[in-house]
CSV table of C-alpha atoms in Angstrom, one decimal:
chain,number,residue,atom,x,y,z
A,941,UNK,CA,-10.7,-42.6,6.3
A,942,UNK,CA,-10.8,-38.9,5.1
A,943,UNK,CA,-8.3,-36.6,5.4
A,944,UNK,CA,-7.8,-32.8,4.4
A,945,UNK,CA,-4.6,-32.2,2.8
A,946,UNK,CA,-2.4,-29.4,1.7
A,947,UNK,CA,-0.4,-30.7,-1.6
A,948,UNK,CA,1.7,-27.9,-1.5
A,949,UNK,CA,1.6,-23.7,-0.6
A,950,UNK,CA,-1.4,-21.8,-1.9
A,951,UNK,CA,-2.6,-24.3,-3.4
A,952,UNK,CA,-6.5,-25.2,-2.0
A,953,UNK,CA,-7.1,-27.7,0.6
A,954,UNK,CA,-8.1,-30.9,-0.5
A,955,UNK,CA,-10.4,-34.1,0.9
A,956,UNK,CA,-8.5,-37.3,0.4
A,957,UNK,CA,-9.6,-41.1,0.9
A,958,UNK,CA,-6.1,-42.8,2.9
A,959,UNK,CA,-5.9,-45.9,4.6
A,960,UNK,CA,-6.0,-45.7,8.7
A,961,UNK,CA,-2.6,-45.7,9.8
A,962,UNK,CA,-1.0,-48.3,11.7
A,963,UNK,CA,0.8,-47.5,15.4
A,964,UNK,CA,4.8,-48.6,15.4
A,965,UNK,CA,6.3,-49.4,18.7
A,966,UNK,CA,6.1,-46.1,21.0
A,967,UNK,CA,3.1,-45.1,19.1
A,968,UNK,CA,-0.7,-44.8,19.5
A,969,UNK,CA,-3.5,-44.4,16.5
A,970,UNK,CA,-5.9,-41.5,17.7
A,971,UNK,CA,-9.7,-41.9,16.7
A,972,UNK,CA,-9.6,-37.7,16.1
A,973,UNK,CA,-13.0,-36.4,17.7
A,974,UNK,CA,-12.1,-32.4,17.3
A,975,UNK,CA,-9.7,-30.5,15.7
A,976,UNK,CA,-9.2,-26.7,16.3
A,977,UNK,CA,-8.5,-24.6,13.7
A,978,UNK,CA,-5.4,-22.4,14.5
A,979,UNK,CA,-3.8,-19.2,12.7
A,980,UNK,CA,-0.5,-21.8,11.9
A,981,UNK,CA,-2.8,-24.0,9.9
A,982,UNK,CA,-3.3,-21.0,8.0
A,983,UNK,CA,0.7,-20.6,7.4
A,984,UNK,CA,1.2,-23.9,6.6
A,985,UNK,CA,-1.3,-24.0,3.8
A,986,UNK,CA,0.4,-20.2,2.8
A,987,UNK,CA,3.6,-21.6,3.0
A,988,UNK,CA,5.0,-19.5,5.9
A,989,UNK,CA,6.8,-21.7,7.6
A,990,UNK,CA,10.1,-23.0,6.4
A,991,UNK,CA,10.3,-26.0,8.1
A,992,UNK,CA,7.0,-27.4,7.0
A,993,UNK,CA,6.8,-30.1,5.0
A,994,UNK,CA,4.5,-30.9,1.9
A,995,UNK,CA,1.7,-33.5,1.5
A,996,UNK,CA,1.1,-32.4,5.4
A,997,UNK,CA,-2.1,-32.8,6.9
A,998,UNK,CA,-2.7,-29.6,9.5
A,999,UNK,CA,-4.0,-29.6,12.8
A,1000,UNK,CA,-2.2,-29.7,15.8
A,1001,UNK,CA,-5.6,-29.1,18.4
A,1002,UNK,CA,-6.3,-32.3,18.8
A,1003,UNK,CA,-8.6,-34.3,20.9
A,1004,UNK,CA,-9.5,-37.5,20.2
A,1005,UNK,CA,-9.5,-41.6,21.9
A,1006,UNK,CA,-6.9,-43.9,21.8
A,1007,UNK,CA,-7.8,-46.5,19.2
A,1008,UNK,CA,-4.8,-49.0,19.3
A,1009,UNK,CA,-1.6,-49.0,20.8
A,1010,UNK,CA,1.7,-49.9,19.1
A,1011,UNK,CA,4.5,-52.3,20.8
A,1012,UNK,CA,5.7,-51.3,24.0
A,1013,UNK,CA,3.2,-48.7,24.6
A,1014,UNK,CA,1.7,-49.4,28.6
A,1015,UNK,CA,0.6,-45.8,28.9
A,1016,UNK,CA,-1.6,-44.5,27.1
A,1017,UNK,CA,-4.2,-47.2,26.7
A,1018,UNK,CA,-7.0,-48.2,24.6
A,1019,UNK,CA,-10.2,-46.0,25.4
A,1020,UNK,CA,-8.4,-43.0,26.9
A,1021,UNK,CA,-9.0,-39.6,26.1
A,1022,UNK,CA,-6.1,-37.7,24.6
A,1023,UNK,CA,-5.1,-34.2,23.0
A,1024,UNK,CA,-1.9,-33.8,20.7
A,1025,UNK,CA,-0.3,-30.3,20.5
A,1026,UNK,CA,2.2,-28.4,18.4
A,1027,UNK,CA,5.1,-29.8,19.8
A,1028,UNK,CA,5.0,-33.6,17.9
A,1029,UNK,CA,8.8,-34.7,19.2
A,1030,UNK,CA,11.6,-33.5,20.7
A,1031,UNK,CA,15.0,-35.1,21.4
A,1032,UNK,CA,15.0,-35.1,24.9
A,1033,UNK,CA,18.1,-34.7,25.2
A,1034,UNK,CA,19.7,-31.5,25.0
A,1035,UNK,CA,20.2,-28.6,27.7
A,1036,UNK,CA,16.3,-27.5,26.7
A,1037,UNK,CA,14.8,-30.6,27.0
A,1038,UNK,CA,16.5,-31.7,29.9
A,1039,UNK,CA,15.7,-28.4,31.2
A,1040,UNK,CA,11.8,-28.9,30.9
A,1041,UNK,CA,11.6,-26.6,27.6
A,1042,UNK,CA,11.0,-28.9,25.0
A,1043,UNK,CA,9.2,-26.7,22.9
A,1044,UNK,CA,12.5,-25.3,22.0
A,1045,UNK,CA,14.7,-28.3,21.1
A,1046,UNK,CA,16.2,-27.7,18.0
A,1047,UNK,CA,15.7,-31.1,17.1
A,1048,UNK,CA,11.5,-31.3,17.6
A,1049,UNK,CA,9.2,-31.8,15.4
A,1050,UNK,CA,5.6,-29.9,14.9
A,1051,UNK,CA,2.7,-31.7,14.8
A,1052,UNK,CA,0.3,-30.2,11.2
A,1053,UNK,CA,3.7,-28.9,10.2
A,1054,UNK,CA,6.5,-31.8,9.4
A,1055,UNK,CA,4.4,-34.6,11.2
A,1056,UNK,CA,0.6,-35.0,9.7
A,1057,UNK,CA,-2.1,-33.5,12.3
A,1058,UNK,CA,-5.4,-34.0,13.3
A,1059,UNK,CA,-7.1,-32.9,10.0
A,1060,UNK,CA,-7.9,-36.6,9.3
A,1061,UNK,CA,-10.4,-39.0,11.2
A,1062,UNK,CA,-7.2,-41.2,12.6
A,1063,UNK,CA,-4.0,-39.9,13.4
A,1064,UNK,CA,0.0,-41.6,14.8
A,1065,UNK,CA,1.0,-39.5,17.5
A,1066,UNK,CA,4.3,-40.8,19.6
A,1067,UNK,CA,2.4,-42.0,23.1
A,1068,UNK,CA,5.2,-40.3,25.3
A,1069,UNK,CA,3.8,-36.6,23.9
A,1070,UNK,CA,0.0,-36.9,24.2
A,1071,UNK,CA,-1.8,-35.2,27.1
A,1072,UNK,CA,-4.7,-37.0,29.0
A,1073,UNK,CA,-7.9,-35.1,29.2
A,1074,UNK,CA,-10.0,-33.8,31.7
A,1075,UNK,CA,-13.4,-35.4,32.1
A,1076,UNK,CA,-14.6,-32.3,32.9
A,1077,UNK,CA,-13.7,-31.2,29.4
A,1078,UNK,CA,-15.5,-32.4,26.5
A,1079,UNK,CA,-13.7,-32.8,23.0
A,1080,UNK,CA,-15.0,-29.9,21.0
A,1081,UNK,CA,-14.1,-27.3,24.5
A,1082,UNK,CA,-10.5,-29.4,25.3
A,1083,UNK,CA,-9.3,-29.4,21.1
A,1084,UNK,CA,-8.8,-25.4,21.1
A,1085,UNK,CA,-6.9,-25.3,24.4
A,1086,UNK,CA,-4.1,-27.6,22.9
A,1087,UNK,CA,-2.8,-24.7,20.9
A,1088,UNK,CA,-4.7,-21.5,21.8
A,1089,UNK,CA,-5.8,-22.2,25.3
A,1090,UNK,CA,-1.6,-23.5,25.5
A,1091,UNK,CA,-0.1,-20.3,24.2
A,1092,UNK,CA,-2.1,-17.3,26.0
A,1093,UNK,CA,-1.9,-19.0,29.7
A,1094,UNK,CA,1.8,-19.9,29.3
A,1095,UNK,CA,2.3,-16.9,27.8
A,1096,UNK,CA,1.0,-15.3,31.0
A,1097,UNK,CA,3.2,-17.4,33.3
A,1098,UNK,CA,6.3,-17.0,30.9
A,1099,UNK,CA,5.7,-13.3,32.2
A,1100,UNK,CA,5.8,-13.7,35.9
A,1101,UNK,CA,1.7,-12.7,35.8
A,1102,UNK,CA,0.9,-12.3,40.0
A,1103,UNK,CA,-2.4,-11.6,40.7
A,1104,UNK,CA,-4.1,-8.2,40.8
A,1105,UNK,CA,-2.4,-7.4,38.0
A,1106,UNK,CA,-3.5,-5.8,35.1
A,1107,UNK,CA,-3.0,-7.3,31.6
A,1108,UNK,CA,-3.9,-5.7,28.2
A,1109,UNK,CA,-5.0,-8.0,25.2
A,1110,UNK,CA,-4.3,-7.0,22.0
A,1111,UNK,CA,-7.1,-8.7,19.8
A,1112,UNK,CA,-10.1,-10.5,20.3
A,1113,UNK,CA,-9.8,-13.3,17.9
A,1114,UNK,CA,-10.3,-16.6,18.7
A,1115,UNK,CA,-6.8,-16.6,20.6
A,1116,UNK,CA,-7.8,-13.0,22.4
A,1117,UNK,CA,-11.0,-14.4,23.9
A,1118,UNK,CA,-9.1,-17.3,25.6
A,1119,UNK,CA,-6.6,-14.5,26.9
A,1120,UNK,CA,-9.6,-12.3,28.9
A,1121,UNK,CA,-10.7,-16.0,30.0
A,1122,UNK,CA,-7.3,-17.2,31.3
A,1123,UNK,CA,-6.8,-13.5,33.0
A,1124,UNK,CA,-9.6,-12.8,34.9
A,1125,UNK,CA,-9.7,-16.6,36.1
A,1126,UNK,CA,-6.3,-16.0,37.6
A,1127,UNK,CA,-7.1,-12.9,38.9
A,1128,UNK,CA,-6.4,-10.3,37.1
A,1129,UNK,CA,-7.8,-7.1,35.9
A,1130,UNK,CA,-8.0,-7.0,31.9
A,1131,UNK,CA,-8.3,-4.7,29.4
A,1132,UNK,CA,-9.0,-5.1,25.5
A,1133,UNK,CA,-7.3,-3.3,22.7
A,1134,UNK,CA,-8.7,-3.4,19.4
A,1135,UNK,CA,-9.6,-1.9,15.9
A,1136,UNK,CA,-13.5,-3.0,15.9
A,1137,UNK,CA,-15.1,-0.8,18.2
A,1138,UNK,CA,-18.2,-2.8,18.2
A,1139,UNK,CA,-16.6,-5.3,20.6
A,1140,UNK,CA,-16.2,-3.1,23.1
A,1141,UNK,CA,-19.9,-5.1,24.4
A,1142,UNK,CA,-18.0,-8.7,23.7
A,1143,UNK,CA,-15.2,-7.6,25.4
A,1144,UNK,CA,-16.6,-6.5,28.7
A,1145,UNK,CA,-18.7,-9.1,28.6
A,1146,UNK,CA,-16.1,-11.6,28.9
A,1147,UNK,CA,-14.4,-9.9,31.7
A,1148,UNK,CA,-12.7,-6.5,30.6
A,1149,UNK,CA,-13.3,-4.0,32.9
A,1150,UNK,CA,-11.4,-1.0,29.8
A,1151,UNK,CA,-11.6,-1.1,26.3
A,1152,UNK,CA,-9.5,0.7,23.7
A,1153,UNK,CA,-10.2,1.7,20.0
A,1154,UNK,CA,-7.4,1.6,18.2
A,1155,UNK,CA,-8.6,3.1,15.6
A,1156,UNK,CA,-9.4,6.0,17.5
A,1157,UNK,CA,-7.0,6.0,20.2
A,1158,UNK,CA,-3.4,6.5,20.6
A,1159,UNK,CA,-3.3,2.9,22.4
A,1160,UNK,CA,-0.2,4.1,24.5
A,1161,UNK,CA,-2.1,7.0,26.2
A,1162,UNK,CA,-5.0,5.1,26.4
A,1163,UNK,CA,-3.2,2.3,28.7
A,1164,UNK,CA,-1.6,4.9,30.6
A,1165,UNK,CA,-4.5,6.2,31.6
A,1166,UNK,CA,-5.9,3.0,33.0
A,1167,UNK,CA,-4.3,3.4,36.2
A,1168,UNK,CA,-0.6,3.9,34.9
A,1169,UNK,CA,-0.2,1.6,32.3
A,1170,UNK,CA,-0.5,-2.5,31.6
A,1171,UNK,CA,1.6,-5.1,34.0
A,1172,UNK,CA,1.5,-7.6,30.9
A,1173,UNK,CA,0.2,-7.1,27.4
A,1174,UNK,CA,-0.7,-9.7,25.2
A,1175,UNK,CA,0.1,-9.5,21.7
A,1176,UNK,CA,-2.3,-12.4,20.8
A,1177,UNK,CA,-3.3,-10.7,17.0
A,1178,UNK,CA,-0.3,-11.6,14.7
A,1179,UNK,CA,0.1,-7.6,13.7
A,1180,UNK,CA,3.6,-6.1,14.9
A,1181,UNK,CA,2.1,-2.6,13.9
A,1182,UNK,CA,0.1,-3.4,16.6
A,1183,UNK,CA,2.5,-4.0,19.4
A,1184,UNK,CA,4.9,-1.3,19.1
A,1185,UNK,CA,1.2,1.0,19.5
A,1186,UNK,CA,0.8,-0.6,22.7
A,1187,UNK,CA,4.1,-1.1,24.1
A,1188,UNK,CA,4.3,2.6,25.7
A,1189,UNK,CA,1.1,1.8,27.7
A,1190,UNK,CA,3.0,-1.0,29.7
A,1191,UNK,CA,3.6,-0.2,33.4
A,1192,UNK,CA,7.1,0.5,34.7
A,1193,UNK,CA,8.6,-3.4,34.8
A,1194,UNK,CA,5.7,-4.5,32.6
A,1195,UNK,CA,6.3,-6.7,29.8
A,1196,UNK,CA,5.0,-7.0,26.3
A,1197,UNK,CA,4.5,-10.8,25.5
A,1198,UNK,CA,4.0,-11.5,21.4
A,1199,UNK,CA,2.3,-14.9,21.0
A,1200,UNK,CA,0.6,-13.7,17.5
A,1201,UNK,CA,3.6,-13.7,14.4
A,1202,UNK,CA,3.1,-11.4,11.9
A,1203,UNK,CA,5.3,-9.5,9.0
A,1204,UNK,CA,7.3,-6.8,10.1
A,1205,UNK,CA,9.4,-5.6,13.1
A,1206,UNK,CA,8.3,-4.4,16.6
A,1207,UNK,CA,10.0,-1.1,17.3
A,1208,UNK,CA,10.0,0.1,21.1
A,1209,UNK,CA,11.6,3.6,22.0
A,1210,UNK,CA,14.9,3.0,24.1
A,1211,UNK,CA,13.4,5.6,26.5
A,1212,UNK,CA,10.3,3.9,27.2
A,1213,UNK,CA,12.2,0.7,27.2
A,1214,UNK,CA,15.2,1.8,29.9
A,1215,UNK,CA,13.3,4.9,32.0
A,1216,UNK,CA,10.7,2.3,32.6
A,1217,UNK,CA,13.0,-1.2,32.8
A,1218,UNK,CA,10.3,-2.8,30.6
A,1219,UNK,CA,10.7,-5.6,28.6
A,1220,UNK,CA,10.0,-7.5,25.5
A,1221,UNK,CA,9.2,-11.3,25.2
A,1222,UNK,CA,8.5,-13.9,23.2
A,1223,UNK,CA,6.2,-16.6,23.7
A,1224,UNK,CA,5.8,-20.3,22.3
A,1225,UNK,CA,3.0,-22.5,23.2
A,1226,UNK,CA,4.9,-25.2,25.8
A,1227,UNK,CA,5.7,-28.6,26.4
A,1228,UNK,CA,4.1,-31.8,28.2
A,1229,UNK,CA,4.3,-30.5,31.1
A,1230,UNK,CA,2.7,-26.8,30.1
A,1231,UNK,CA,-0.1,-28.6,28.2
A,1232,UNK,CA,-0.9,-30.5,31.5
A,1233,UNK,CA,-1.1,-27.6,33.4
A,1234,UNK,CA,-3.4,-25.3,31.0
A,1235,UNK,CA,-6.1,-28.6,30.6
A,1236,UNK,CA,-5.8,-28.6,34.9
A,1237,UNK,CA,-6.5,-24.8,35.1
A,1238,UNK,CA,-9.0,-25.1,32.6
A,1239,UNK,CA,-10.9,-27.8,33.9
A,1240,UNK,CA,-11.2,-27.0,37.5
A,1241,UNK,CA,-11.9,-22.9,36.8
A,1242,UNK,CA,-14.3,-23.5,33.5
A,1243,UNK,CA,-12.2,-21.6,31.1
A,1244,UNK,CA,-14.0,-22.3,27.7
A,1245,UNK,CA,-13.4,-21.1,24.2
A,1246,UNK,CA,-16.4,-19.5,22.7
A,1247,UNK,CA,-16.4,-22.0,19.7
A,1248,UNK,CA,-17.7,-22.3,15.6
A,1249,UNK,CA,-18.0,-25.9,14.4
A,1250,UNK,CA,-17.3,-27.3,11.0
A,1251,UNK,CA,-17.5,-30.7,9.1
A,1252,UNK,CA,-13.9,-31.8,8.3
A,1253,UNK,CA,-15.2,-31.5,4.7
A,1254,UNK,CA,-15.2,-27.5,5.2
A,1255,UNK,CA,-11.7,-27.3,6.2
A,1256,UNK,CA,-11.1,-25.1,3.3
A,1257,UNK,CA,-13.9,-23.0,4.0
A,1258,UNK,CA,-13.1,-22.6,7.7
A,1259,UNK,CA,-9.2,-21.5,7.2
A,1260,UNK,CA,-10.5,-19.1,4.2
A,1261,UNK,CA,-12.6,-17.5,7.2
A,1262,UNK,CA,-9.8,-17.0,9.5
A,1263,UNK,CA,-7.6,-15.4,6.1
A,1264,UNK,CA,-10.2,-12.7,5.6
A,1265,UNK,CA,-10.9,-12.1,9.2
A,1266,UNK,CA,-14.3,-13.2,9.1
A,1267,UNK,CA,-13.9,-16.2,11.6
A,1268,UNK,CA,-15.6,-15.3,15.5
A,1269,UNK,CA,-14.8,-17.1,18.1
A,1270,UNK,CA,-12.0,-20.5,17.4
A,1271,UNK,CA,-13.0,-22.6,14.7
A,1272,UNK,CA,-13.1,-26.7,15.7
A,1273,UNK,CA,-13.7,-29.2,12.4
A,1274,UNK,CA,-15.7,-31.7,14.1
A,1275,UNK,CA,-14.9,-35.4,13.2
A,1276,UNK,CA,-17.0,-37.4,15.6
């Protein structure tokens, strides 16, 4: 089978021949169908992270069939339709696991990161952490939500989003577009804050009803002015430059929620952040139960990335897209 590989940081991508790996017990051998290509492939093959592990095969948007099925496996079985996200294995044990917040067991493992992905045309993923997918959704449209799709919708729950509300996305990447989607189908209203004024048509296409330059715009003002500021921003593009702009246009008891990592530090002005009881927040994609949900929501309301295809044999090229921002829309490596 082919694969694409990253030998080691900054060093190019690579197509290797490998054998097709055999399931142990608790394991299943996914036939990969679509991959998405996500901004954390990007830091793997940079050499960002410093729990990533080298050979590693990326890709952790996976969507794919079950092939085979290794000893003691009764769910899933052959023929299903399955997805594997960032989260490969957790412990399932400790106080976050038991607690339903798996993503954060200090003992998991990340699927593209220490445990090979779906950059490869067969992939080993433990059975008891792959999610069953919709019919509704197809392969190419279900492989992006495992990851982006994931993050911006439970970084919108994380945030106690109610509807009516009014969220601000920062960025319209191939993450930010999935953000105006997931919004306005749970009602909210949406703006868009970016550096590219031409998107402002983009944008309201998809849903915004206000658009800010940040480029020309002091992005604070700018969200005060829509009706007294953001309920929820979304700090989808990995620029912390970026956030602390945007962070004085947040409503009293409106939150900030950073999903996108990037170098730096987010500075917020105790004022703004006591007078108006607002807050800062993480985000991390979610666990079984998250990725369940998102496919759900997406499936019955028709959330859809906007999508670029590639052969797995322009991995290289696709990831060197997304590096010099030239990548629209979420980038899938189509396998078959």
């Amino acid at each position: 089978m082919k694969a694409a590989v990253v030998t080691a940081p900054n060093v190019p991508i690579v197509i290797e021949d490998r054998p097709i790996p055999q399931p142990k017990a608790g394991e299943v051998l996914i036939k990969v169908h679509a991959c998405g290509v996500c901004h954390s492939d990007l830091m793997v093959l940079l050499g960002y992270f410093p729990f990533a592990t080298y050979p590693r095969i990326p890709g952790h948007e996976v969507a794919g069939v079950v092939e085979k099925v290794g000893e003691g496996v009764t769910w899933p079985k052959v023929g299903d339709r399955v997805g594997m996200q960032w989260l490969f294995s957790a412990c399932g044990h400790c106080d976050l696991c038991v607690r339903g917040e798996e993503v954060m067991c200090p003992f998991g493992t990340v699927t593209g990161v220490n445990q090979d992905g779906g950059y490869q045309e067969f992939m080993i993923a433990p059975a008891l952490y792959v999610a069953p997918i919709p019919d509704a959704l197809s392969f190419t449209d279900a492989a992006p939500l495992m990851c982006a799709g994931l993050t911006v919708f439970n970084g919108l729950r994380n945030a106690g989003f109610q509807p009516g509300q009014k969220v601000a996305v920062i960025g319209l990447g191939g993450l930010g577009h999935l953000g105006i989607l997931y919004a306005r189908a749970m009602g909210a209203r949406v703006a868009v804050i970016s550096g590219s004024p031409d998107k402002e048509e983009e944008a309201r296409e998809l849903g915004a009803e206000y658009f800010v330059n940040s480029k020309g715009q002091k992005v604070g003002e700018a969200l005060r002015e829509w009706d007294g500021g953001a309920d929820i921003i979304l700090a989808t593009a990995p620029s912390s430059e970026a956030a602390t702009d945007a962070f004085p246009g947040l409503a009293p008891d409106g939150t900030l929620v950073v999903l996108g990592v990037g170098p730096g530090n987010i500075q917020v002005s105790p004022m703004d952040l006591v007078g108006g009881r607002r807050h800062v927040m993480g985000s991390p994609s979610g666990g079984r139960k998250d990725i369940r949900a998102t496919l759900d929501f997406s499936a019955h309301n028709h959330v859809l990335p906007r999508i670029t295809e590639f052969p797995l044999e322009d991995a290289g090229k696709a990831l060197d897209l997304m590096h010099t921002g030239k990548l629209r829309n979420r980038g899938v490596l189509i396998l078959a």
